[in-house]
Coordinates of C-alpha atoms in Angstrom, one line a residue:
A125 CA 0.0 0.0 0.0
L126 CA 2.8 2.4 0.8
L127 CA 4.5 1.8 -2.5
A128 CA 1.2 2.2 -4.4
N129 CA 0.4 5.5 -2.6
H130 CA 3.8 7.0 -3.5
E131 CA 4.5 5.2 -6.8
T132 CA 5.7 8.4 -8.5
A133 CA 7.9 9.4 -5.6
V134 CA 9.3 5.9 -5.3
L135 CA 10.4 6.0 -9.0
A136 CA 12.0 9.4 -8.3
M137 CA 13.7 8.1 -5.2
E138 CA 15.0 4.9 -6.8
S139 CA 16.4 6.8 -9.8
V140 CA 19.1 8.0 -7.3
S141 CA 22.1 5.9 -6.8
Y142 CA 22.7 4.6 -3.3
D143 CA 25.3 1.9 -3.8
D144 CA 28.2 4.0 -2.6
I145 CA 26.5 5.0 0.6
T146 CA 24.9 1.6 1.6
A147 CA 26.3 -0.2 4.6
Q148 CA 25.7 -4.0 4.6
A149 CA 25.9 -4.0 8.4
A150 CA 22.8 -1.7 8.5
I151 CA 20.9 -3.9 6.0
D152 CA 21.7 -7.0 8.0
F153 CA 20.8 -5.4 11.4
C154 CA 17.3 -4.2 10.7
L155 CA 17.0 -2.5 7.3
K156 CA 16.2 -5.3 4.9
D157 CA 14.0 -4.3 1.9
A158 CA 15.8 -1.0 1.5
V159 CA 13.3 0.3 -1.1
I160 CA 10.5 -0.1 1.3
V161 CA 12.5 1.5 4.1
R162 CA 13.3 4.5 2.0
S163 CA 9.6 4.7 0.9
Q164 CA 8.5 4.6 4.6
V165 CA 10.8 7.5 5.4
Y166 CA 9.6 9.6 2.5
A167 CA 5.9 8.8 3.2
L168 CA 6.2 10.0 6.8
L169 CA 8.2 13.1 5.9
K170 CA 5.8 14.0 3.1
Q171 CA 2.8 13.8 5.3
M172 CA 4.4 15.8 8.1
V173 CA 5.6 18.6 5.8
Q174 CA 2.2 18.8 4.1
N175 CA 0.5 19.2 7.4
A176 CA 2.3 22.6 7.7
V177 CA 2.5 22.5 11.5
V178 CA 3.9 26.0 11.8
N179 CA 4.8 27.3 15.2
D180 CA 3.9 31.0 15.2
G181 CA 4.6 31.5 18.8
T182 CA 0.9 31.9 19.9
G183 CA 0.7 28.6 21.6
E184 CA -2.1 27.5 19.3
T185 CA 0.1 25.3 17.0
A186 CA -1.6 21.9 16.6
E187 CA 1.4 19.5 16.6
E188 CA -1.2 16.7 17.1
A189 CA -1.5 16.5 13.3
N190 CA 2.0 15.3 12.9
I191 CA 1.9 13.1 16.0
R192 CA -1.1 11.4 14.4
V193 CA 1.0 10.6 11.3
I194 CA 3.5 8.7 13.6
Q195 CA 0.6 7.1 15.5
A196 CA -0.9 5.8 12.2
F197 CA 2.4 4.4 11.1
F198 CA 3.0 2.6 14.4
D199 CA -0.6 1.4 14.6
G200 CA -0.2 -0.2 11.2
L201 CA 2.7 -2.2 12.5
G202 CA 1.2 -3.0 15.9
I203 CA 3.7 -0.9 17.8
K204 CA 2.5 0.5 21.1
Y205 CA 3.2 4.0 22.3
H206 CA 2.0 6.6 24.8
T207 CA 1.1 10.3 24.3
A208 CA 1.0 13.2 26.7
A209 CA 0.1 16.8 26.6
R210 CA 0.0 19.7 29.1
P211 CA -3.6 19.9 30.6
G212 CA -5.6 22.3 28.5
R213 CA -3.1 22.0 25.6
E214 CA -4.3 18.7 24.2
H215 CA -3.6 20.0 20.6
R216 CA 0.1 19.9 21.5
Q217 CA 0.8 16.2 21.8
N218 CA 4.0 14.4 22.5
L219 CA 4.7 10.8 21.9
V220 CA 7.0 8.1 23.3
A221 CA 7.5 4.4 22.4
T222 CA 9.9 1.9 23.9
Y223 CA 11.4 -1.5 23.1
G224 CA 13.3 -3.6 25.5
S225 CA 13.7 -2.9 29.2
G226 CA 16.2 -1.6 31.8
A227 CA 19.3 0.5 31.4
P228 CA 20.7 2.0 29.4
R229 CA 17.8 3.9 27.9
V230 CA 18.9 5.0 24.4
M231 CA 16.7 7.6 22.8
L232 CA 16.2 8.3 19.1
G233 CA 15.1 11.9 19.7
P234 CA 13.7 14.0 21.1
G235 CA 12.6 15.0 17.6
H236 CA 10.3 18.0 17.3
V237 CA 7.3 17.9 14.8
D238 CA 6.6 21.7 14.7
V239 CA 8.3 23.8 12.0
A240 CA 9.4 27.5 11.6
P241 CA 7.2 29.9 9.7
V242 CA 7.8 30.8 6.0
S243 CA 7.8 34.5 5.6
D244 CA 7.9 34.6 1.8
E245 CA 6.9 31.7 -0.4
A246 CA 8.1 33.5 -3.6
G247 CA 11.3 32.2 -5.0
W248 CA 11.0 28.6 -3.7
T249 CA 11.8 26.0 -6.3
C250 CA 8.9 23.9 -5.0
P251 CA 6.1 25.1 -2.7
P252 CA 7.3 25.1 0.9
F253 CA 4.7 22.7 2.2
S254 CA 4.7 20.3 -0.8
A255 CA 7.5 17.8 0.0
E256 CA 8.0 17.6 -3.7
I257 CA 11.1 15.7 -5.0
S258 CA 13.2 17.7 -7.4
G259 CA 16.8 17.1 -8.4
G260 CA 17.3 14.4 -5.8
Y261 CA 16.0 16.6 -2.9
V262 CA 12.8 16.7 -0.9
Y263 CA 11.8 20.4 -0.6
G264 CA 9.8 21.8 2.2
R265 CA 9.8 23.7 5.5
G266 CA 11.0 21.4 8.2
T267 CA 12.8 18.9 6.0
L268 CA 16.0 19.9 7.9
G269 CA 14.5 21.2 11.0
M270 CA 13.7 18.5 11.8
L271 CA 11.0 16.3 10.2
G272 CA 13.5 14.4 8.0
M273 CA 15.3 13.2 11.1
V274 CA 12.0 12.4 12.9
A275 CA 11.0 10.3 9.9
T276 CA 14.2 8.3 9.8
Q277 CA 14.2 7.8 13.6
A278 CA 10.6 6.5 13.5
V279 CA 11.3 4.1 10.7
V280 CA 14.5 2.8 12.4
F281 CA 12.6 2.3 15.7
A282 CA 9.9 0.4 13.9
R283 CA 12.4 -1.8 12.1
V284 CA 14.2 -2.7 15.3
V285 CA 10.9 -3.7 16.9
Q286 CA 9.7 -5.6 13.8
S287 CA 13.0 -7.4 13.5
R288 CA 12.9 -8.4 17.2
V289 CA 16.5 -7.5 17.6
P290 CA 17.7 -8.7 21.0
V291 CA 18.9 -5.6 23.0
I292 CA 20.5 -5.0 26.4
G293 CA 18.6 -2.0 27.6
T294 CA 15.7 0.1 26.2
L295 CA 15.4 1.8 22.9
V296 CA 13.2 4.9 23.1
F297 CA 11.6 6.9 20.3
C298 CA 10.4 10.3 21.3
A299 CA 8.6 13.0 19.2
V300 CA 7.7 16.3 20.8
S301 CA 6.0 19.6 20.3
D302 CA 6.9 23.3 20.7
Q303 CA 10.6 23.2 20.2
E304 CA 10.5 26.2 17.8
N305 CA 9.2 28.4 20.5
G306 CA 10.9 27.4 23.7
S307 CA 9.6 23.9 24.3
R308 CA 7.2 24.9 27.1
D309 CA 4.5 22.5 25.9
G310 CA 7.1 19.9 24.8
V311 CA 10.2 18.8 26.5
G312 CA 9.8 21.5 29.1
Y313 CA 6.6 20.0 30.3
L314 CA 7.6 16.3 29.9
L315 CA 10.7 16.7 32.1
E316 CA 9.2 18.9 34.7
D317 CA 6.3 16.6 35.4
D318 CA 7.3 13.9 37.9
R319 CA 4.9 11.4 36.5
L320 CA 6.0 11.8 32.9
R321 CA 9.7 12.2 33.4
P322 CA 10.5 8.5 33.8
F323 CA 8.8 7.7 30.5
F324 CA 10.5 10.4 28.5
S325 CA 13.9 10.2 30.1
A326 CA 17.1 8.7 28.6
D327 CA 20.7 7.9 29.5
I328 CA 21.7 8.6 25.9
A329 CA 19.9 10.8 23.4
L330 CA 20.6 11.3 19.7
G331 CA 18.8 14.3 18.5
K332 CA 19.1 17.5 16.5
M333 CA 21.4 17.9 14.5
G334 CA 24.8 17.0 13.1
G335 CA 26.4 14.7 10.5
A336 CA 27.5 17.0 7.7
R337 CA 30.9 17.0 6.2
L338 CA 33.0 20.0 7.1
G339 CA 33.0 22.4 4.1
A340 CA 36.3 23.9 2.8
A341 CA 38.1 21.2 4.7
R342 CA 41.7 20.2 4.4
D343 CA 42.3 17.5 1.7
T344 CA 43.4 15.2 4.5
S345 CA 40.4 15.9 6.7
T346 CA 37.7 13.2 7.1
A347 CA 35.7 15.4 9.6
V348 CA 32.0 15.0 10.0
C349 CA 30.4 17.6 12.3
M350 CA 28.4 16.2 15.3
A351 CA 26.7 18.6 17.7
A352 CA 28.3 18.1 21.1
A353 CA 27.1 21.5 22.4
D354 CA 24.2 23.9 22.1
K355 CA 24.1 27.7 22.6
G356 CA 21.5 28.8 25.0
A357 CA 18.8 31.4 24.3
M358 CA 17.5 34.5 26.0
W359 CA 14.6 36.4 24.4
V360 CA 14.2 40.0 25.4
R361 CA 11.4 42.4 24.7
I362 CA 12.3 46.1 24.6
V363 CA 9.2 48.4 24.9
C364 CA 9.7 52.0 23.6
S365 CA 7.0 54.5 24.7
G366 CA 6.3 58.0 23.4
H367 CA 3.3 60.1 22.6
E368 CA 0.9 59.5 19.8
G369 CA 0.2 62.2 17.3
H370 CA -0.9 62.8 13.7
G371 CA 1.7 62.1 11.0
S372 CA 1.1 65.4 9.4
I373 CA 2.4 67.2 12.5
P374 CA 5.4 64.9 13.6
L375 CA 6.7 67.4 16.1
G376 CA 3.3 67.2 17.9
G377 CA 4.1 63.7 19.0
D378 CA 7.0 61.7 20.5
N379 CA 7.7 59.0 18.0
A380 CA 8.3 55.6 19.8
L381 CA 9.4 54.0 16.5
T382 CA 12.5 56.3 16.5
L383 CA 13.6 54.9 19.8
A384 CA 13.0 51.4 18.7
C385 CA 14.9 51.8 15.5
K386 CA 17.9 53.2 17.3
A387 CA 17.9 50.4 19.8
A388 CA 17.6 47.7 17.0
A389 CA 20.4 49.2 15.0
R390 CA 22.8 49.5 17.9
I391 CA 22.1 45.9 19.1
N392 CA 22.6 44.5 15.6
D393 CA 25.9 46.3 15.2
Y394 CA 27.3 45.2 18.5
W395 CA 29.9 42.4 18.8
A396 CA 30.3 40.8 22.1
P397 CA 33.8 39.7 23.3
T398 CA 35.4 36.6 21.6
V399 CA 35.4 33.3 23.4
I400 CA 37.5 30.5 21.8
T401 CA 35.5 27.3 22.5
P402 CA 36.7 23.7 22.1
E403 CA 34.2 23.2 19.3
W404 CA 35.5 26.2 17.4
V405 CA 39.1 24.9 17.8
A406 CA 38.1 21.5 16.4
Y407 CA 36.3 23.2 13.6
C408 CA 39.1 25.5 12.6
E409 CA 41.8 22.8 12.8
N410 CA 40.0 20.8 10.0
L411 CA 39.5 23.8 7.6
E412 CA 41.7 24.5 4.6
L413 CA 43.1 27.7 5.9
T414 CA 46.4 29.5 5.8
W415 CA 48.5 29.4 8.9
W416 CA 47.8 33.1 9.4
R417 CA 44.1 32.9 9.0
R418 CA 43.8 29.9 11.3
S419 CA 45.9 31.6 14.0
T420 CA 43.9 34.8 13.9
L421 CA 40.6 32.9 14.0
L422 CA 41.8 31.1 17.1
S423 CA 43.0 34.2 18.8
E424 CA 40.7 36.0 21.2
R425 CA 42.5 39.2 20.4
W426 CA 42.3 38.9 16.6
C427 CA 39.3 36.7 15.9
A428 CA 36.7 39.5 15.4
G429 CA 38.9 41.3 12.9
A430 CA 39.6 38.0 11.0
I431 CA 35.9 37.3 10.8
Y432 CA 35.1 40.8 9.6
K433 CA 37.7 40.4 6.7
L434 CA 36.4 36.9 6.0
R435 CA 32.8 38.2 5.3
R436 CA 33.8 39.2 1.8
K437 CA 35.5 36.0 0.7
N438 CA 33.4 33.4 2.6
P439 CA 30.2 34.9 4.1
K440 CA 28.9 31.5 5.2
L441 CA 32.0 30.6 7.1
A442 CA 32.2 34.1 8.6
G443 CA 28.6 33.8 9.9
I444 CA 29.4 30.4 11.5
A445 CA 32.6 31.8 13.0
H446 CA 30.8 34.8 14.5
A447 CA 28.1 32.7 16.0
M448 CA 30.4 30.0 17.5
T449 CA 32.7 32.4 19.2
R450 CA 30.5 34.9 21.1
L451 CA 27.2 35.9 22.5
T452 CA 25.1 37.1 19.6
M453 CA 22.1 39.5 19.8
S454 CA 19.7 40.1 16.9
A455 CA 16.7 42.4 16.9
N456 CA 14.3 40.4 14.8
H457 CA 10.8 41.5 15.4
L458 CA 9.2 45.0 15.4
H459 CA 5.6 45.5 16.3
G460 CA 3.2 47.9 18.0
T461 CA 2.8 50.5 15.3
Q462 CA -0.6 50.8 13.8
K463 CA -1.0 53.0 10.7
M464 CA 1.0 55.2 8.3
T465 CA -0.7 58.5 9.3
A466 CA -0.2 58.2 13.0
V467 CA 3.0 58.9 15.0
P468 CA 3.3 55.8 17.2
G469 CA 3.2 56.1 20.9
R470 CA 4.4 52.6 21.4
A471 CA 6.9 50.3 19.5
V472 CA 8.2 47.0 20.7
I473 CA 11.3 45.1 19.5
D474 CA 12.0 41.4 20.3
V475 CA 15.7 40.5 20.5
D476 CA 17.0 37.0 20.1
C477 CA 20.2 36.5 22.2
R478 CA 22.2 33.3 21.9
L479 CA 24.5 32.4 24.8
L480 CA 27.6 30.2 24.8
P481 CA 27.7 27.4 27.4
G482 CA 28.7 29.0 30.7
Q483 CA 27.1 32.4 29.9
D484 CA 24.0 33.5 31.8
A485 CA 21.3 36.1 31.7
D486 CA 23.3 38.6 33.6
Y487 CA 26.1 38.4 31.1
A488 CA 23.7 38.8 28.2
L489 CA 21.9 41.7 29.8
T490 CA 25.2 43.5 30.5
H491 CA 26.1 43.3 26.9
L492 CA 22.6 44.2 25.6
K493 CA 22.7 47.4 27.7
A494 CA 26.2 48.1 26.5
A495 CA 25.0 47.8 22.9
M496 CA 22.0 50.1 23.5
G497 CA 24.1 52.7 25.3
K498 CA 23.2 54.7 28.4
S499 CA 21.1 57.2 26.6
L500 CA 18.6 54.5 25.6
V501 CA 18.9 52.3 28.7
N502 CA 18.2 55.2 31.0
H503 CA 15.5 56.8 28.8
P504 CA 12.2 57.0 30.7
G505 CA 10.3 55.7 27.7
V506 CA 12.4 52.5 27.4
S507 CA 11.9 49.3 29.3
I508 CA 13.6 45.9 29.0
E509 CA 11.9 42.6 29.9
V510 CA 13.5 39.2 29.7
M511 CA 10.9 36.8 28.3
H512 CA 12.7 33.5 28.2
V513 CA 16.1 32.1 29.3
R514 CA 17.6 28.8 28.4
A515 CA 21.2 28.0 29.2
G516 CA 23.7 26.5 26.8
S517 CA 25.1 23.0 27.3
R518 CA 27.9 20.7 26.3
S519 CA 28.4 16.9 26.2
H520 CA 31.5 14.9 26.8
V521 CA 33.5 13.9 23.7
G522 CA 34.8 10.3 24.1
S523 CA 31.7 9.0 25.9
A524 CA 29.8 5.8 24.9
A525 CA 27.4 7.8 22.8
W526 CA 30.3 9.6 21.0
N527 CA 32.1 6.3 20.3
A528 CA 28.9 4.7 18.9
V529 CA 28.3 7.7 16.7
A530 CA 31.8 7.5 15.4
L531 CA 31.5 3.8 14.6
A532 CA 28.1 4.2 12.9
A533 CA 29.4 7.1 10.8
S534 CA 32.5 5.2 9.7
Q535 CA 30.4 2.2 8.7
V536 CA 28.2 4.2 6.4
L537 CA 30.9 6.5 5.1
P538 CA 34.2 4.7 5.6
G539 CA 37.0 6.8 6.9
S540 CA 34.8 9.5 8.3
E541 CA 35.6 10.8 11.8
P542 CA 33.3 13.0 13.9
I543 CA 34.4 16.3 15.3
P544 CA 32.5 18.2 18.0
V545 CA 30.7 21.4 16.9
M546 CA 28.3 23.8 18.6
M547 CA 24.8 24.3 17.4
T548 CA 24.3 28.0 17.2
G549 CA 20.6 27.6 18.0
F550 CA 19.3 25.8 21.1
T551 CA 17.8 22.3 20.8
D552 CA 15.9 20.2 23.3
L553 CA 19.1 18.3 24.0
S554 CA 20.0 21.1 26.4
S555 CA 17.1 20.1 28.6
Y556 CA 18.2 16.5 28.5
R557 CA 21.8 17.4 29.4
E558 CA 20.5 19.2 32.5
Q559 CA 19.0 15.8 33.5
G560 CA 22.4 14.1 33.1
T561 CA 21.7 12.6 29.7
D562 CA 24.6 12.1 27.3
A563 CA 23.1 14.0 24.5
L564 CA 24.5 14.5 21.0
G565 CA 23.1 16.2 17.9
A566 CA 23.7 13.3 15.5
F567 CA 22.7 12.4 12.0
L568 CA 24.6 11.6 8.8
F569 CA 24.2 13.6 5.6
D570 CA 25.4 12.6 2.1
P571 CA 29.1 13.5 1.8
S572 CA 28.3 16.0 -0.9
E573 CA 26.4 18.1 1.8
T574 CA 28.6 20.4 3.9
F575 CA 27.9 21.8 7.3
Q576 CA 27.9 25.3 5.8
D577 CA 25.4 24.3 3.1
I578 CA 23.1 22.7 5.7
M579 CA 23.2 25.7 8.1
G580 CA 22.6 28.0 5.1
R581 CA 19.4 26.2 4.1
Y582 CA 18.1 25.6 7.7
H583 CA 14.9 27.6 8.2
G584 CA 15.7 29.4 4.9
K585 CA 14.3 29.7 1.4
N586 CA 14.4 26.3 -0.4
E587 CA 14.9 24.3 2.7
R588 CA 15.5 20.8 1.5
I589 CA 17.1 17.5 2.3
S590 CA 18.6 15.1 -0.2
L591 CA 17.3 11.6 -0.7
R592 CA 20.8 10.2 -0.3
S593 CA 21.0 12.0 3.1
L594 CA 17.8 10.5 4.2
W595 CA 19.2 7.1 3.4
C596 CA 22.6 7.9 5.1
G597 CA 20.8 9.1 8.2
T598 CA 18.5 6.0 8.4
Q599 CA 21.5 3.6 8.3
F600 CA 23.4 5.8 10.7
Y601 CA 20.7 5.6 13.4
A602 CA 20.3 1.8 12.9
L603 CA 24.0 1.3 13.3
A604 CA 24.2 3.6 16.3
V605 CA 21.4 1.6 18.0
K606 CA 23.3 -1.6 17.1
A607 CA 26.5 -0.3 18.7
L608 CA 24.8 0.9 21.9
L609 CA 22.2 -1.8 22.5
E610 CA 22.7 -5.0 20.5
D611 CA 23.1 -8.0 22.8
P612 CA 26.4 -9.6 21.7
D613 CA 25.5 -12.9 23.3
A614 CA 22.2 -13.4 21.5

């Protein structure tokens, strides 16, 4: 039935060559009938993308639509699962399924099923909620963030259960809501509730996102980026107040928009101090750079100037370097003004601050105020409110999870070696790390996909994931499960 429903897509998928990225170990473990496995992954991904579960920040996003897709898939295979939602928020469902028992609990996830908004559909190669296949890619919002990974994880979990693989411990599949807006109704709720925490907990978690080859790497580099750390997030609202007036007599009012624009410009122009993190060192050491450029990018004194110069030659790398080496602050949302003919008496800007592990709200607020300047901070019409804070986090490189990820990656793409990188946006793995979970952002993309390419498309126009990457990722998760849970004596 699955093949019949997606016959055209299957033909498109199987016109792609997979021979050079197929690991026999994954096939033997639980992925027999590779054509059907790939069809299952695409069928799940297509349905979830087409549901357009956009998290607009209002709290009304109905992630239950995508949770139902997973439920229907599991129901068809006789796989049991549990769902949970915050009371009064039943449209924001979360799902967990388990196989085996005892420790360790190894989670495929948490994978979020909500997606970021699309501000402009013009210019997309394929409609953003179509999941159309074109040129070997599946196009659509959420294909990278992170419905493609959820689909591969769900299929791998189902295959392990169907194959009755003997395991030592518990394999957990977890799909959650609300990650795109702070996770209050997703992981935040599941881990704060004493009754639910045991069901949704894990000793090891493989979530969002890693697995792309390092772009512009040295010829000798076999580096594949895996996310061992997340930046934290602090969302700040700056309210600027003035006096309303008619636009034809601007001096008759006190324009709040003027204050807001000054604050936004100063914040976006500000560079916080450089911090050379272990992840940035590993990243730089595998890039094809001159000795001088590498030295300056790894120097707290010279890094900012080196990034500024790099913007002309390699803007993608410059953006990653900037985000990985400092607190960033971006004024992204202006609202409160009402009409063209009125001088606004109120204007509000929302600022997205991203904190390195170890940085806290006080640190971020100090630099936010330094960016705005005393004239704005002390202005009677300006107020600053912290809306949300989430700390950054880091996992240990060399752990059992890291070693399993390294083995799985090398089996699918021989010779590849993971290096730790930092996700510049927060993920739900930070909440799991706070619980003591060994959590890694782990996936595996086709070797033609670079980390810079992936991050450039993430939440962007023409967001897409390649069919080859979906197959690489599916095998990778299967082999990671094998490395962590397979009973060697069975």
